[in-house]
């Protein structure tokens, strides 16, 4: 978002505060977080300004959009940009966006071989795996997106991506046992 710089102590009315443009535009987006069972939207970064006593001439934000459906994420992107542009321009600012492609969405069916072999290996060890679809981003997205189907084996982490994230030592050992069992089953095949 681009606004117009001005000195906040003398002529703030001549400026257009890009941080406030961003705040107003972002709050115009109707839904954040979990949009539906396969789609998420999050604003994780917002920064701007040049000094505390200058009406901020520029602000940038980063919006993370994910979906297992390419069509849904494209519609969400178009709608989000339309809203941001309309609000910012209505307030006298300018809006521009850069798109950085992230992880390709690769939904796997539960009967795919890489899933069933992981399930069989877990059963041999007495584990009860919980199959979940995620909008997470991992190496598997890129491998699967390039024709090497695979799945993520969760390690039992808790409070993921927070300062309270932790993993029990027992879970770490169990994931190693699980991977070893998967390798043995794959070798038999």
Tab-separated table of N, CA and C in Angstrom, residues 18-188:
chain	number	residue	atom	x	y	z
A	18	UNK	N	-0.147	4.952	5.070
A	18	UNK	CA	-0.234	3.638	4.423
A	18	UNK	C	-0.483	2.515	5.428
A	19	UNK	N	-0.013	2.675	6.665
A	19	UNK	CA	-0.290	1.651	7.688
A	19	UNK	C	-1.781	1.597	7.968
A	20	UNK	N	-2.417	2.754	8.054
A	20	UNK	CA	-3.862	2.791	8.280
A	20	UNK	C	-4.623	2.286	7.059
A	21	UNK	N	-4.100	2.567	5.862
A	21	UNK	CA	-4.718	2.004	4.652
A	21	UNK	C	-4.695	0.481	4.719
A	22	UNK	N	-3.542	-0.056	5.094
A	22	UNK	CA	-3.409	-1.511	5.182
A	22	UNK	C	-4.364	-2.077	6.221
A	23	UNK	N	-4.431	-1.435	7.375
A	23	UNK	CA	-5.323	-1.915	8.443
A	23	UNK	C	-6.778	-1.915	7.977
A	24	UNK	N	-7.185	-0.824	7.362
A	24	UNK	CA	-8.573	-0.721	6.885
A	24	UNK	C	-8.845	-1.766	5.795
A	25	UNK	N	-7.906	-1.914	4.875
A	25	UNK	CA	-8.093	-2.866	3.774
A	25	UNK	C	-8.121	-4.298	4.291
A	26	UNK	N	-7.213	-4.636	5.205
A	26	UNK	CA	-7.164	-6.007	5.726
A	26	UNK	C	-8.419	-6.352	6.521
A	27	UNK	N	-8.962	-5.381	7.248
A	27	UNK	CA	-10.179	-5.677	8.010
A	27	UNK	C	-11.409	-5.777	7.117
A	28	UNK	N	-11.285	-5.352	5.873
A	28	UNK	CA	-12.409	-5.506	4.925
A	28	UNK	C	-12.514	-6.918	4.381
A	29	UNK	N	-11.466	-7.708	4.552
A	29	UNK	CA	-11.523	-9.110	4.125
A	29	UNK	C	-12.464	-9.824	5.081
A	30	UNK	N	-13.446	-10.500	4.537
A	30	UNK	CA	-14.551	-11.010	5.366
A	30	UNK	C	-14.194	-12.183	6.269
A	31	UNK	N	-13.215	-13.010	5.884
A	31	UNK	CA	-12.966	-14.197	6.684
A	31	UNK	C	-11.490	-14.542	6.699
A	32	UNK	N	-10.992	-14.868	7.886
A	32	UNK	CA	-9.602	-15.285	8.080
A	32	UNK	C	-9.570	-16.648	8.754
A	33	UNK	N	-8.407	-17.234	8.729
A	33	UNK	CA	-8.233	-18.515	9.405
A	33	UNK	C	-8.712	-19.638	8.512
A	34	UNK	N	-9.518	-20.523	9.086
A	34	UNK	CA	-10.059	-21.653	8.332
A	34	UNK	C	-11.250	-21.155	7.526
A	35	UNK	N	-11.107	-21.182	6.219
A	35	UNK	CA	-12.182	-20.747	5.326
A	35	UNK	C	-13.167	-21.899	5.114
A	36	UNK	N	-12.626	-23.072	4.849
A	36	UNK	CA	-13.417	-24.296	4.769
A	36	UNK	C	-12.476	-25.457	5.079
A	37	UNK	N	-12.938	-26.678	4.889
A	37	UNK	CA	-12.152	-27.844	5.313
A	37	UNK	C	-10.813	-27.990	4.590
A	38	UNK	N	-10.651	-27.302	3.451
A	38	UNK	CA	-9.409	-27.449	2.697
A	38	UNK	C	-8.747	-26.124	2.341
A	39	UNK	N	-9.181	-25.038	2.986
A	39	UNK	CA	-8.706	-23.710	2.604
A	39	UNK	C	-8.442	-22.846	3.834
A	40	UNK	N	-7.300	-22.135	3.832
A	40	UNK	CA	-6.971	-21.215	4.925
A	40	UNK	C	-6.454	-19.895	4.360
A	41	UNK	N	-6.596	-18.836	5.152
A	41	UNK	CA	-6.081	-17.523	4.804
A	41	UNK	C	-5.559	-16.867	6.074
A	42	UNK	N	-4.336	-16.340	6.026
A	42	UNK	CA	-3.731	-15.719	7.199
A	42	UNK	C	-2.873	-14.535	6.777
A	43	UNK	N	-2.972	-13.436	7.525
A	43	UNK	CA	-2.036	-12.326	7.367
A	43	UNK	C	-1.022	-12.458	8.482
A	44	UNK	N	0.215	-12.758	8.124
A	44	UNK	CA	1.238	-13.026	9.126
A	44	UNK	C	2.258	-11.918	9.296
A	45	UNK	N	2.327	-11.010	8.346
A	45	UNK	CA	3.295	-9.913	8.425
A	45	UNK	C	2.631	-8.613	7.996
A	46	UNK	N	2.934	-7.539	8.724
A	46	UNK	CA	2.516	-6.190	8.345
A	46	UNK	C	3.591	-5.254	8.847
A	47	UNK	N	4.169	-4.468	7.954
A	47	UNK	CA	5.161	-3.483	8.384
A	47	UNK	C	5.083	-2.271	7.479
A	48	UNK	N	5.559	-1.163	8.002
A	48	UNK	CA	5.532	0.053	7.205
A	48	UNK	C	6.065	1.231	7.977
A	49	UNK	N	6.104	2.346	7.297
A	49	UNK	CA	6.561	3.581	7.903
A	49	UNK	C	8.056	3.758	7.822
A	50	UNK	N	8.479	4.992	8.112
A	50	UNK	CA	9.903	5.323	8.076
A	50	UNK	C	10.389	5.898	9.405
A	51	UNK	N	9.493	6.488	10.183
A	51	UNK	CA	9.835	7.054	11.495
A	51	UNK	C	8.535	7.291	12.259
A	52	UNK	N	8.639	7.380	13.582
A	52	UNK	CA	7.427	7.543	14.388
A	52	UNK	C	6.743	8.882	14.157
A	53	UNK	N	7.472	9.878	13.677
A	53	UNK	CA	6.889	11.203	13.503
A	53	UNK	C	6.618	11.557	12.033
A	54	UNK	N	6.515	10.529	11.198
A	54	UNK	CA	6.220	10.735	9.785
A	54	UNK	C	4.985	9.903	9.429
A	55	UNK	N	4.020	10.535	8.760
A	55	UNK	CA	2.868	9.787	8.259
A	55	UNK	C	3.429	8.737	7.295
A	56	UNK	N	3.125	7.487	7.580
A	56	UNK	CA	3.738	6.367	6.842
A	56	UNK	C	3.401	6.408	5.356
A	57	UNK	N	4.429	6.530	4.503
A	57	UNK	CA	4.163	6.571	3.065
A	57	UNK	C	3.979	5.199	2.424
A	58	UNK	N	4.364	4.125	3.143
A	58	UNK	CA	4.294	2.790	2.556
A	58	UNK	C	4.055	1.754	3.640
A	59	UNK	N	3.315	0.712	3.292
A	59	UNK	CA	3.111	-0.428	4.187
A	59	UNK	C	3.058	-1.691	3.337
A	60	UNK	N	3.581	-2.752	3.888
A	60	UNK	CA	3.566	-4.044	3.197
A	60	UNK	C	2.990	-5.091	4.133
A	61	UNK	N	2.269	-6.001	3.556
A	61	UNK	CA	1.758	-7.121	4.333
A	61	UNK	C	1.985	-8.396	3.529
A	62	UNK	N	2.019	-9.504	4.234
A	62	UNK	CA	2.132	-10.807	3.581
A	62	UNK	C	0.912	-11.624	3.964
A	63	UNK	N	0.226	-12.103	2.964
A	63	UNK	CA	-0.979	-12.900	3.178
A	63	UNK	C	-0.707	-14.312	2.676
A	64	UNK	N	-0.935	-15.272	3.535
A	64	UNK	CA	-0.729	-16.679	3.208
A	64	UNK	C	-2.083	-17.284	2.856
A	65	UNK	N	-2.224	-17.747	1.614
A	65	UNK	CA	-3.461	-18.379	1.156
A	65	UNK	C	-3.135	-19.805	0.757
A	66	UNK	N	-3.900	-20.748	1.315
A	66	UNK	CA	-3.664	-22.161	1.003
A	66	UNK	C	-4.991	-22.872	0.761
A	67	UNK	N	-4.952	-23.810	-0.162
A	67	UNK	CA	-6.118	-24.659	-0.390
A	67	UNK	C	-5.656	-25.910	-1.118
A	68	UNK	N	-6.362	-26.995	-0.877
A	68	UNK	CA	-6.121	-28.214	-1.645
A	68	UNK	C	-6.733	-28.098	-3.034
A	69	UNK	N	-7.510	-27.044	-3.252
A	69	UNK	CA	-8.138	-26.784	-4.547
A	69	UNK	C	-7.484	-25.562	-5.182
A	70	UNK	N	-6.845	-25.755	-6.325
A	70	UNK	CA	-6.216	-24.645	-7.040
A	70	UNK	C	-7.265	-23.605	-7.415
A	71	UNK	N	-8.457	-24.049	-7.829
A	71	UNK	CA	-9.518	-23.124	-8.213
A	71	UNK	C	-9.928	-22.245	-7.034
A	72	UNK	N	-10.055	-22.853	-5.845
A	72	UNK	CA	-10.455	-22.080	-4.661
A	72	UNK	C	-9.408	-21.033	-4.292
A	73	UNK	N	-8.145	-21.424	-4.319
A	73	UNK	CA	-7.109	-20.462	-3.933
A	73	UNK	C	-7.003	-19.347	-4.965
A	74	UNK	N	-7.222	-19.648	-6.230
A	74	UNK	CA	-7.204	-18.600	-7.251
A	74	UNK	C	-8.376	-17.632	-7.077
A	75	UNK	N	-9.566	-18.163	-6.794
A	75	UNK	CA	-10.727	-17.293	-6.532
A	75	UNK	C	-10.479	-16.431	-5.301
A	76	UNK	N	-9.926	-17.041	-4.237
A	76	UNK	CA	-9.660	-16.311	-2.998
A	76	UNK	C	-8.635	-15.200	-3.249
A	77	UNK	N	-7.608	-15.490	-4.027
A	77	UNK	CA	-6.586	-14.492	-4.359
A	77	UNK	C	-7.216	-13.325	-5.112
A	78	UNK	N	-7.990	-13.622	-6.143
A	78	UNK	CA	-8.623	-12.562	-6.940
A	78	UNK	C	-9.545	-11.704	-6.088
A	79	UNK	N	-10.364	-12.342	-5.252
A	79	UNK	CA	-11.303	-11.612	-4.398
A	79	UNK	C	-10.564	-10.773	-3.361
A	80	UNK	N	-9.530	-11.332	-2.752
A	80	UNK	CA	-8.763	-10.601	-1.738
A	80	UNK	C	-8.092	-9.382	-2.353
A	81	UNK	N	-7.451	-9.544	-3.504
A	81	UNK	CA	-6.796	-8.413	-4.160
A	81	UNK	C	-7.813	-7.360	-4.586
A	82	UNK	N	-8.973	-7.799	-5.050
A	82	UNK	CA	-10.016	-6.839	-5.450
A	82	UNK	C	-10.426	-5.989	-4.254
A	83	UNK	N	-10.647	-6.623	-3.102
A	83	UNK	CA	-11.047	-5.903	-1.890
A	83	UNK	C	-9.950	-4.943	-1.447
A	84	UNK	N	-8.720	-5.428	-1.353
A	84	UNK	CA	-7.615	-4.580	-0.894
A	84	UNK	C	-7.446	-3.366	-1.806
A	85	UNK	N	-7.455	-3.591	-3.107
A	85	UNK	CA	-7.281	-2.503	-4.074
A	85	UNK	C	-8.405	-1.476	-3.948
A	86	UNK	N	-9.643	-1.942	-3.847
A	86	UNK	CA	-10.788	-1.027	-3.764
A	86	UNK	C	-10.706	-0.153	-2.513
A	87	UNK	N	-10.409	-0.750	-1.373
A	87	UNK	CA	-10.352	0.016	-0.118
A	87	UNK	C	-9.204	1.017	-0.145
A	88	UNK	N	-8.034	0.575	-0.552
A	88	UNK	CA	-6.854	1.452	-0.573
A	88	UNK	C	-7.069	2.619	-1.533
A	89	UNK	N	-7.563	2.355	-2.726
A	89	UNK	CA	-7.771	3.427	-3.702
A	89	UNK	C	-8.893	4.367	-3.292
A	90	UNK	N	-9.918	3.832	-2.634
A	90	UNK	CA	-11.013	4.669	-2.136
A	90	UNK	C	-10.502	5.691	-1.118
A	91	UNK	N	-9.453	5.331	-0.410
A	91	UNK	CA	-8.879	6.217	0.616
A	91	UNK	C	-7.732	7.068	0.075
A	92	UNK	N	-7.504	7.040	-1.234
A	92	UNK	CA	-6.502	7.898	-1.846
A	92	UNK	C	-5.127	7.283	-2.006
A	93	UNK	N	-4.975	6.018	-1.681
A	93	UNK	CA	-3.679	5.360	-1.801
A	93	UNK	C	-3.569	4.544	-3.068
A	94	UNK	N	-2.447	3.865	-3.180
A	94	UNK	CA	-2.216	2.980	-4.323
A	94	UNK	C	-1.938	1.580	-3.795
A	95	UNK	N	-2.399	0.598	-4.554
A	95	UNK	CA	-2.228	-0.804	-4.163
A	95	UNK	C	-1.486	-1.553	-5.251
A	96	UNK	N	-0.533	-2.375	-4.838
A	96	UNK	CA	0.174	-3.239	-5.760
A	96	UNK	C	0.431	-4.554	-5.039
A	97	UNK	N	0.493	-5.645	-5.776
A	97	UNK	CA	0.708	-6.956	-5.155
A	97	UNK	C	1.750	-7.747	-5.926
A	98	UNK	N	2.528	-8.501	-5.176
A	98	UNK	CA	3.456	-9.474	-5.748
A	98	UNK	C	2.991	-10.841	-5.283
A	99	UNK	N	3.012	-11.790	-6.189
A	99	UNK	CA	2.589	-13.141	-5.834
A	99	UNK	C	3.819	-14.033	-5.784
A	100	UNK	N	3.968	-14.725	-4.670
A	100	UNK	CA	5.040	-15.697	-4.512
A	100	UNK	C	4.382	-17.058	-4.325
A	101	UNK	N	4.540	-17.918	-5.298
A	101	UNK	CA	3.936	-19.244	-5.224
A	101	UNK	C	4.604	-20.048	-4.118
A	102	UNK	N	3.798	-20.728	-3.357
A	102	UNK	CA	4.308	-21.564	-2.281
A	102	UNK	C	4.252	-23.026	-2.658
A	103	UNK	N	3.731	-23.805	-1.772
A	103	UNK	CA	3.656	-25.254	-1.980
A	103	UNK	C	2.491	-25.610	-2.893
A	104	UNK	N	2.719	-26.474	-3.858
A	104	UNK	CA	1.595	-26.914	-4.683
A	104	UNK	C	0.670	-27.819	-3.866
A	105	UNK	N	-0.631	-27.644	-3.991
A	105	UNK	CA	-1.554	-28.523	-3.276
A	105	UNK	C	-1.569	-29.904	-3.932
A	106	UNK	N	-1.430	-30.940	-3.124
A	106	UNK	CA	-1.404	-32.296	-3.653
A	106	UNK	C	-2.227	-33.200	-2.741
A	107	UNK	N	-3.530	-33.237	-2.934
A	107	UNK	CA	-4.327	-34.141	-2.109
A	107	UNK	C	-4.142	-35.592	-2.557
A	108	UNK	N	-3.899	-36.476	-1.606
A	108	UNK	CA	-3.774	-37.910	-1.901
A	108	UNK	C	-5.015	-38.631	-1.385
A	109	UNK	N	-5.462	-39.616	-2.139
A	109	UNK	CA	-6.583	-40.430	-1.670
A	109	UNK	C	-6.084	-41.396	-0.599
A	110	UNK	N	-6.982	-41.748	0.319
A	110	UNK	CA	-6.601	-42.616	1.441
A	110	UNK	C	-6.188	-44.015	1.005
A	111	UNK	N	-6.552	-44.402	-0.217
A	111	UNK	CA	-6.170	-45.733	-0.678
A	111	UNK	C	-4.882	-45.716	-1.520
A	112	UNK	N	-4.197	-44.572	-1.565
A	112	UNK	CA	-2.932	-44.500	-2.299
A	112	UNK	C	-1.898	-45.376	-1.593
A	113	UNK	N	-1.027	-46.005	-2.384
A	113	UNK	CA	-0.044	-46.957	-1.847
A	113	UNK	C	0.818	-46.355	-0.735
A	114	UNK	N	1.244	-45.107	-0.886
A	114	UNK	CA	2.106	-44.539	0.155
A	114	UNK	C	1.354	-44.369	1.477
A	115	UNK	N	0.052	-44.239	1.414
A	115	UNK	CA	-0.756	-44.145	2.638
A	115	UNK	C	-0.981	-45.545	3.215
A	116	UNK	N	-1.359	-46.479	2.363
A	116	UNK	CA	-1.677	-47.815	2.872
A	116	UNK	C	-0.455	-48.523	3.444
A	117	UNK	N	0.712	-48.310	2.855
A	117	UNK	CA	1.918	-48.949	3.399
A	117	UNK	C	2.274	-48.336	4.759
A	118	UNK	N	2.072	-47.042	4.907
A	118	UNK	CA	2.331	-46.392	6.202
A	118	UNK	C	1.345	-46.901	7.253
A	119	UNK	N	0.095	-47.097	6.844
A	119	UNK	CA	-0.904	-47.646	7.774
A	119	UNK	C	-0.544	-49.065	8.198
A	120	UNK	N	-0.146	-49.903	7.235
A	120	UNK	CA	0.230	-51.283	7.563
A	120	UNK	C	1.430	-51.318	8.504
A	121	UNK	N	2.409	-50.466	8.248
A	121	UNK	CA	3.591	-50.413	9.116
A	121	UNK	C	3.199	-49.973	10.526
A	122	UNK	N	2.316	-49.008	10.633
A	122	UNK	CA	1.865	-48.535	11.949
A	122	UNK	C	1.136	-49.649	12.698
A	123	UNK	N	0.274	-50.368	11.991
A	123	UNK	CA	-0.468	-51.470	12.615
A	123	UNK	C	0.475	-52.552	13.141
A	124	UNK	N	1.538	-52.864	12.376
A	124	UNK	CA	2.508	-53.875	12.817
A	124	UNK	C	3.185	-53.467	14.126
A	125	UNK	N	3.301	-52.160	14.349
A	125	UNK	CA	3.940	-51.647	15.562
A	125	UNK	C	2.935	-51.384	16.683
A	126	UNK	N	1.662	-51.595	16.394
A	126	UNK	CA	0.628	-51.347	17.394
A	126	UNK	C	0.212	-49.886	17.489
A	127	UNK	N	0.567	-49.090	16.491
A	127	UNK	CA	0.172	-47.676	16.471
A	127	UNK	C	-1.192	-47.550	15.808
A	128	UNK	N	-1.906	-46.526	16.157
A	128	UNK	CA	-3.187	-46.226	15.516
A	128	UNK	C	-3.049	-44.867	14.820
A	129	UNK	N	-2.662	-44.882	13.547
A	129	UNK	CA	-2.453	-43.597	12.851
A	129	UNK	C	-3.755	-42.850	12.625
A	130	UNK	N	-3.665	-41.563	12.699
A	130	UNK	CA	-4.796	-40.689	12.426
A	130	UNK	C	-4.533	-40.012	11.087
A	131	UNK	N	-5.350	-40.329	10.098
A	131	UNK	CA	-5.180	-39.728	8.779
A	131	UNK	C	-5.868	-38.368	8.763
A	132	UNK	N	-5.088	-37.336	8.446
A	132	UNK	CA	-5.637	-35.987	8.394
A	132	UNK	C	-5.164	-35.297	7.134
A	133	UNK	N	-6.032	-34.487	6.588
A	133	UNK	CA	-5.660	-33.618	5.489
A	133	UNK	C	-5.185	-32.310	6.091
A	134	UNK	N	-4.147	-31.752	5.503
A	134	UNK	CA	-3.569	-30.531	6.050
A	134	UNK	C	-3.315	-29.535	4.943
A	135	UNK	N	-3.381	-28.266	5.293
A	135	UNK	CA	-2.953	-27.212	4.367
A	135	UNK	C	-1.520	-26.812	4.681
A	136	UNK	N	-0.816	-27.694	5.362
A	136	UNK	CA	0.581	-27.426	5.694
A	136	UNK	C	1.454	-27.440	4.466
A	137	UNK	N	2.648	-26.934	4.642
A	137	UNK	CA	3.618	-26.879	3.552
A	137	UNK	C	4.848	-27.651	3.986
A	138	UNK	N	5.212	-28.635	3.202
A	138	UNK	CA	6.338	-29.488	3.541
A	138	UNK	C	7.036	-29.914	2.261
A	139	UNK	N	8.167	-30.600	2.426
A	139	UNK	CA	8.874	-31.113	1.252
A	139	UNK	C	7.978	-32.013	0.407
A	140	UNK	N	7.055	-32.713	1.090
A	140	UNK	CA	6.198	-33.651	0.359
A	140	UNK	C	5.375	-32.949	-0.712
A	141	UNK	N	5.004	-31.673	-0.491
A	141	UNK	CA	4.240	-30.948	-1.494
A	141	UNK	C	5.011	-30.877	-2.806
A	142	UNK	N	6.291	-30.574	-2.698
A	142	UNK	CA	7.103	-30.414	-3.901
A	142	UNK	C	7.394	-31.764	-4.550
A	143	UNK	N	7.704	-32.777	-3.732
A	143	UNK	CA	7.946	-34.110	-4.278
A	143	UNK	C	6.703	-34.640	-4.981
A	144	UNK	N	5.557	-34.554	-4.303
A	144	UNK	CA	4.307	-35.029	-4.899
A	144	UNK	C	3.938	-34.211	-6.127
A	145	UNK	N	4.169	-32.909	-6.054
A	145	UNK	CA	3.865	-32.033	-7.184
A	145	UNK	C	4.703	-32.338	-8.418
A	146	UNK	N	5.844	-32.996	-8.213
A	146	UNK	CA	6.698	-33.380	-9.338
A	146	UNK	C	6.601	-34.866	-9.652
A	147	UNK	N	5.496	-35.496	-9.224
A	147	UNK	CA	5.226	-36.871	-9.633
A	147	UNK	C	5.742	-37.963	-8.716
A	148	UNK	N	6.236	-37.628	-7.531
A	148	UNK	CA	6.685	-38.634	-6.573
A	148	UNK	C	5.751	-38.585	-5.362
A	149	UNK	N	4.610	-39.275	-5.442
A	149	UNK	CA	3.629	-39.197	-4.367
A	149	UNK	C	4.204	-39.658	-3.032
A	150	UNK	N	3.947	-38.889	-2.018
A	150	UNK	CA	4.375	-39.241	-0.666
A	150	UNK	C	3.462	-38.531	0.327
A	151	UNK	N	3.605	-38.879	1.580
A	151	UNK	CA	2.780	-38.281	2.630
A	151	UNK	C	3.679	-37.893	3.797
A	152	UNK	N	3.184	-37.018	4.635
A	152	UNK	CA	3.917	-36.580	5.820
A	152	UNK	C	3.586	-37.521	6.972
A	153	UNK	N	4.618	-37.971	7.663
A	153	UNK	CA	4.427	-38.734	8.889
A	153	UNK	C	4.633	-37.761	10.045
A	154	UNK	N	3.586	-37.454	10.752
A	154	UNK	CA	3.700	-36.501	11.862
A	154	UNK	C	4.470	-37.130	13.016
A	155	UNK	N	5.215	-36.313	13.701
A	155	UNK	CA	6.076	-36.799	14.781
A	155	UNK	C	5.456	-36.641	16.158
A	156	UNK	N	4.255	-36.140	16.238
A	156	UNK	CA	3.628	-35.962	17.541
A	156	UNK	C	3.936	-34.619	18.182
A	157	UNK	N	4.375	-33.658	17.384
A	157	UNK	CA	4.689	-32.337	17.925
A	157	UNK	C	3.436	-31.702	18.514
A	158	UNK	N	3.653	-30.912	19.536
A	158	UNK	CA	2.553	-30.158	20.148
A	158	UNK	C	2.878	-28.673	20.087
A	159	UNK	N	1.848	-27.859	20.031
A	159	UNK	CA	1.981	-26.393	19.966
A	159	UNK	C	2.884	-25.971	18.804
A	160	UNK	N	2.627	-26.538	17.638
A	160	UNK	CA	3.470	-26.338	16.460
A	160	UNK	C	3.577	-24.854	16.102
A	161	UNK	N	4.786	-24.432	15.766
A	161	UNK	CA	5.131	-23.067	15.348
A	161	UNK	C	4.805	-22.018	16.402
A	162	UNK	N	4.937	-22.388	17.668
A	162	UNK	CA	4.809	-21.419	18.758
A	162	UNK	C	6.072	-21.512	19.602
A	163	UNK	N	6.223	-20.588	20.540
A	163	UNK	CA	7.383	-20.654	21.437
A	163	UNK	C	7.259	-21.811	22.419
A	164	UNK	N	6.083	-22.420	22.492
A	164	UNK	CA	5.875	-23.571	23.372
A	164	UNK	C	5.908	-24.906	22.645
A	165	UNK	N	6.433	-24.930	21.405
A	165	UNK	CA	6.481	-26.179	20.634
A	165	UNK	C	7.368	-27.192	21.346
A	166	UNK	N	6.900	-28.448	21.349
A	166	UNK	CA	7.719	-29.505	21.943
A	166	UNK	C	7.398	-30.841	21.301
A	167	UNK	N	8.303	-31.792	21.528
A	167	UNK	CA	8.171	-33.146	21.023
A	167	UNK	C	8.653	-34.083	22.124
A	168	UNK	N	7.868	-35.077	22.419
A	168	UNK	CA	8.274	-36.061	23.432
A	168	UNK	C	9.329	-36.982	22.831
A	169	UNK	N	10.336	-37.303	23.625
A	169	UNK	CA	11.417	-38.172	23.169
A	169	UNK	C	10.872	-39.517	22.690
A	170	UNK	N	9.896	-40.057	23.392
A	170	UNK	CA	9.292	-41.336	23.008
A	170	UNK	C	8.691	-41.265	21.600
A	171	UNK	N	8.046	-40.134	21.279
A	171	UNK	CA	7.458	-39.967	19.948
A	171	UNK	C	8.534	-39.921	18.872
A	172	UNK	N	9.664	-39.314	19.179
A	172	UNK	CA	10.762	-39.259	18.229
A	172	UNK	C	11.286	-40.665	17.927
A	173	UNK	N	11.448	-41.469	18.962
A	173	UNK	CA	11.888	-42.852	18.760
A	173	UNK	C	10.846	-43.649	17.971
A	174	UNK	N	9.565	-43.432	18.284
A	174	UNK	CA	8.504	-44.169	17.599
A	174	UNK	C	8.402	-43.812	16.122
A	175	UNK	N	8.645	-42.562	15.774
A	175	UNK	CA	8.590	-42.198	14.354
A	175	UNK	C	9.736	-42.879	13.609
A	176	UNK	N	10.890	-43.006	14.257
A	176	UNK	CA	12.022	-43.716	13.632
A	176	UNK	C	11.678	-45.187	13.429
A	177	UNK	N	11.043	-45.793	14.419
A	177	UNK	CA	10.622	-47.198	14.285
A	177	UNK	C	9.617	-47.338	13.147
A	178	UNK	N	8.715	-46.385	13.034
A	178	UNK	CA	7.690	-46.403	11.999
A	178	UNK	C	8.330	-46.311	10.605
A	179	UNK	N	9.251	-45.374	10.433
A	179	UNK	CA	9.928	-45.224	9.146
A	179	UNK	C	10.670	-46.514	8.794
A	180	UNK	N	11.341	-47.106	9.763
A	180	UNK	CA	12.072	-48.351	9.524
A	180	UNK	C	11.115	-49.456	9.055
A	181	UNK	N	9.954	-49.547	9.685
A	181	UNK	CA	8.956	-50.563	9.310
A	181	UNK	C	8.412	-50.295	7.907
A	182	UNK	N	8.220	-49.034	7.554
A	182	UNK	CA	7.769	-48.689	6.199
A	182	UNK	C	8.814	-49.143	5.179
A	183	UNK	N	10.071	-48.895	5.465
A	183	UNK	CA	11.160	-49.295	4.553
A	183	UNK	C	11.169	-50.806	4.382
A	184	UNK	N	11.001	-51.546	5.467
A	184	UNK	CA	10.981	-53.010	5.373
A	184	UNK	C	9.814	-53.494	4.506
A	185	UNK	N	8.629	-52.929	4.723
A	185	UNK	CA	7.465	-53.322	3.925
A	185	UNK	C	7.656	-52.955	2.438
A	186	UNK	N	8.222	-51.804	2.190
A	186	UNK	CA	8.451	-51.376	0.800
A	186	UNK	C	9.460	-52.304	0.123
A	187	UNK	N	10.468	-52.732	0.872
A	187	UNK	CA	11.495	-53.641	0.318
A	187	UNK	C	10.892	-54.998	-0.022
A	188	UNK	N	9.923	-55.453	0.769
A	188	UNK	CA	9.250	-56.723	0.489
A	188	UNK	C	8.443	-56.655	-0.791
